PDB file of C-alpha atoms in Angstrom:
ATOM      1  CA  MET A   1     111.405 152.804 131.731  1.00  0.00           C
ATOM      2  CA  ALA A   2     111.904 152.117 128.057  1.00  0.00           C
ATOM      3  CA  ASN A   3     108.614 150.172 127.928  1.00  0.00           C
ATOM      4  CA  ALA A   4     106.519 152.740 129.785  1.00  0.00           C
ATOM      5  CA  GLY A   5     102.932 152.767 128.535  1.00  0.00           C
ATOM      6  CA  GLN A   6     103.328 149.592 126.453  1.00  0.00           C
ATOM      7  CA  ALA A   7     101.435 146.391 127.147  1.00  0.00           C
ATOM      8  CA  ASP A   8     103.340 143.196 127.756  1.00  0.00           C
ATOM      9  CA  VAL A   9     103.920 141.427 124.436  1.00  0.00           C
ATOM     10  CA  PRO A  10     104.183 137.635 124.339  1.00  0.00           C
ATOM     11  CA  SER A  11     107.640 136.263 123.771  1.00  0.00           C
ATOM     12  CA  LYS A  12     108.753 136.380 120.155  1.00  0.00           C
ATOM     13  CA  ASN A  13     109.522 133.399 117.964  1.00  0.00           C
ATOM     14  CA  ALA A  14     112.707 133.736 115.893  1.00  0.00           C
ATOM     15  CA  ASN A  15     110.998 132.520 112.686  1.00  0.00           C
ATOM     16  CA  THR A  16     107.666 134.341 112.680  1.00  0.00           C
ATOM     17  CA  GLY A  17     108.068 137.082 115.215  1.00  0.00           C
ATOM     18  CA  TYR A  18     105.196 135.724 117.338  1.00  0.00           C
ATOM     19  CA  ASP A  19     104.831 132.891 119.813  1.00  0.00           C
ATOM     20  CA  PHE A  20     101.690 131.001 118.893  1.00  0.00           C
ATOM     21  CA  GLY A  21     102.513 128.178 121.301  1.00  0.00           C
ATOM     22  CA  GLU A  22      99.657 126.495 123.067  1.00  0.00           C
ATOM     23  CA  LEU A  23      96.859 128.086 121.014  1.00  0.00           C
ATOM     24  CA  THR A  24      98.316 126.863 117.733  1.00  0.00           C
ATOM     25  CA  THR A  25      98.835 123.400 119.181  1.00  0.00           C
ATOM     26  CA  LYS A  26      95.194 123.251 120.269  1.00  0.00           C
ATOM     27  CA  ILE A  27      93.988 124.352 116.840  1.00  0.00           C
ATOM     28  CA  ILE A  28      96.173 121.806 115.060  1.00  0.00           C
ATOM     29  CA  MET A  29      95.128 119.021 117.417  1.00  0.00           C
ATOM     30  CA  SER A  30      91.435 119.837 116.994  1.00  0.00           C
ATOM     31  CA  LYS A  31      91.797 119.813 113.201  1.00  0.00           C
ATOM     32  CA  LEU A  32      93.673 116.511 113.285  1.00  0.00           C
ATOM     33  CA  PHE A  33      90.976 115.067 115.522  1.00  0.00           C
ATOM     34  CA  ALA A  34      88.274 116.227 113.093  1.00  0.00           C
ATOM     35  CA  ILE A  35      90.135 114.649 110.174  1.00  0.00           C
ATOM     36  CA  LEU A  36      90.553 111.389 112.083  1.00  0.00           C
ATOM     37  CA  VAL A  37      86.864 111.268 113.021  1.00  0.00           C
ATOM     38  CA  SER A  38      85.882 111.989 109.421  1.00  0.00           C
ATOM     39  CA  ALA A  39      88.148 109.242 108.141  1.00  0.00           C
ATOM     40  CA  LEU A  40      86.719 106.741 110.619  1.00  0.00           C
ATOM     41  CA  TRP A  41      83.166 107.786 109.755  1.00  0.00           C
ATOM     42  CA  LEU A  42      83.810 107.368 106.035  1.00  0.00           C
ATOM     43  CA  THR A  43      85.440 103.994 106.619  1.00  0.00           C
ATOM     44  CA  SER A  44      82.524 102.747 108.703  1.00  0.00           C
ATOM     45  CA  ALA A  45      80.030 104.117 106.170  1.00  0.00           C
ATOM     46  CA  HIS A  46      81.865 102.285 103.416  1.00  0.00           C
ATOM     47  CA  ALA A  47      81.996  99.079 105.447  1.00  0.00           C
ATOM     48  CA  GLN A  48      78.270  99.354 106.216  1.00  0.00           C
ATOM     49  CA  ALA A  49      77.486  99.957 102.525  1.00  0.00           C
ATOM     50  CA  THR A  50      77.332  96.178 102.117  1.00  0.00           C
ATOM     51  CA  SER A  51      73.954  95.031 103.386  1.00  0.00           C
ATOM     52  CA  CYS A  52      73.562  92.188 105.850  1.00  0.00           C
ATOM     53  CA  THR A  53      71.960  89.929 103.241  1.00  0.00           C
ATOM     54  CA  ALA A  54      74.770  90.647 100.771  1.00  0.00           C
ATOM     55  CA  ALA A  55      77.361  89.903 103.454  1.00  0.00           C
ATOM     56  CA  ALA A  56      75.601  86.636 104.299  1.00  0.00           C
ATOM     57  CA  ALA A  57      75.580  85.667 100.627  1.00  0.00           C
ATOM     58  CA  GLU A  58      79.249  86.626 100.289  1.00  0.00           C
ATOM     59  CA  LYS A  59      80.082  84.380 103.241  1.00  0.00           C
ATOM     60  CA  LYS A  60      77.918  81.651 101.673  1.00  0.00           C
ATOM     61  CA  LEU A  61      75.870  81.224 104.838  1.00  0.00           C
ATOM     62  CA  ALA A  62      72.745  79.097 104.846  1.00  0.00           C
ATOM     63  CA  GLY A  63      70.161  77.786 107.301  1.00  0.00           C
ATOM     64  CA  ALA A  64      70.622  78.485 110.988  1.00  0.00           C
ATOM     65  CA  ALA A  65      74.020  80.151 110.490  1.00  0.00           C
ATOM     66  CA  LYS A  66      72.499  82.639 108.035  1.00  0.00           C
ATOM     67  CA  ASN A  67      69.521  83.344 110.307  1.00  0.00           C
ATOM     68  CA  SER A  68      71.800  83.900 113.289  1.00  0.00           C
ATOM     69  CA  PHE A  69      74.071  86.194 111.268  1.00  0.00           C
ATOM     70  CA  LEU A  70      71.143  88.225 109.945  1.00  0.00           C
ATOM     71  CA  LYS A  71      69.597  88.525 113.420  1.00  0.00           C
ATOM     72  CA  LYS A  72      72.869  89.815 114.910  1.00  0.00           C
ATOM     73  CA  CYS A  73      73.442  92.133 111.951  1.00  0.00           C
ATOM     74  CA  GLU A  74      69.929  93.582 112.299  1.00  0.00           C
ATOM     75  CA  LYS A  75      70.456  94.083 116.041  1.00  0.00           C
ATOM     76  CA  ASP A  76      73.760  95.899 115.397  1.00  0.00           C
ATOM     77  CA  ALA A  77      72.162  98.008 112.658  1.00  0.00           C
ATOM     78  CA  THR A  78      69.295  98.965 114.974  1.00  0.00           C
ATOM     79  CA  ALA A  79      71.748 100.108 117.639  1.00  0.00           C
ATOM     80  CA  GLN A  80      73.721 102.175 115.102  1.00  0.00           C
ATOM     81  CA  CYS A  81      70.573 103.698 113.622  1.00  0.00           C
ATOM     82  CA  GLU A  82      69.177 104.617 117.042  1.00  0.00           C
ATOM     83  CA  ALA A  83      72.508 106.219 117.942  1.00  0.00           C
ATOM     84  CA  ALA A  84      72.387 108.213 114.700  1.00  0.00           C
ATOM     85  CA  ALA A  85      68.812 109.299 115.485  1.00  0.00           C
ATOM     86  CA  ALA A  86      69.882 110.404 118.967  1.00  0.00           C
ATOM     87  CA  GLU A  87      72.815 112.326 117.497  1.00  0.00           C
ATOM     88  CA  ARG A  88      70.415 114.087 115.129  1.00  0.00           C
ATOM     89  CA  LYS A  89      68.095 114.720 118.111  1.00  0.00           C
ATOM     90  CA  LEU A  90      65.124 113.015 116.469  1.00  0.00           C
ATOM     91  CA  ALA A  91      62.090 112.060 118.547  1.00  0.00           C
ATOM     92  CA  GLY A  92      58.666 110.510 118.066  1.00  0.00           C
ATOM     93  CA  ALA A  93      57.550 109.644 114.544  1.00  0.00           C
ATOM     94  CA  ALA A  94      60.657 111.162 112.966  1.00  0.00           C
ATOM     95  CA  LYS A  95      62.913 108.905 115.045  1.00  0.00           C
ATOM     96  CA  THR A  96      60.780 105.828 114.355  1.00  0.00           C
ATOM     97  CA  SER A  97      60.749 106.530 110.618  1.00  0.00           C
ATOM     98  CA  HIS A  98      64.499 107.183 110.527  1.00  0.00           C
ATOM     99  CA  VAL A  99      65.370 104.028 112.453  1.00  0.00           C
ATOM    100  CA  LYS A 100      63.009 101.875 110.362  1.00  0.00           C
ATOM    101  CA  LYS A 101      64.445 103.121 107.053  1.00  0.00           C
ATOM    102  CA  CYS A 102      68.023 102.993 108.313  1.00  0.00           C
ATOM    103  CA  VAL A 103      67.669  99.375 109.495  1.00  0.00           C
ATOM    104  CA  LYS A 104      65.899  98.378 106.265  1.00  0.00           C
ATOM    105  CA  ASP A 105      68.778  99.871 104.239  1.00  0.00           C
ATOM    106  CA  ALA A 106      71.398  98.160 106.416  1.00  0.00           C
ATOM    107  CA  VAL A 107      69.765  94.748 106.364  1.00  0.00           C
ATOM    108  CA  GLY A 108      69.007  94.843 102.649  1.00  0.00           C
ATOM    109  CA  PRO A 109      66.350  93.022 100.665  1.00  0.00           C
ATOM    110  CA  ALA A 110      65.125  89.649 101.848  1.00  0.00           C
ATOM    111  CA  ASP A 111      66.192  86.703  99.731  1.00  0.00           C
TER     112      ASP A 111
END
């Protein structure tokens, strides 16, 4: 009856005195996941910083190959921009405006 009236205390850790266990692991894993997602987002943003027209010029594309590349790049940009608009929960004119500007920025100026 030495513990009469005391609540059960989680098992103690020899180093800190407390057993953080599963809760600490979840917090660490969620923070690592957030860091990983941020790193991937920054990498993709950096990769997308080069416009489609600049990428076509860098690859020295011309004629049908350039047109095909630009068409695919614009299609991919549209999909990414629409996904970003959905993530931001845009609708109507705001979504249309966002997607139009986003695609224009991704494709770059016409040659």
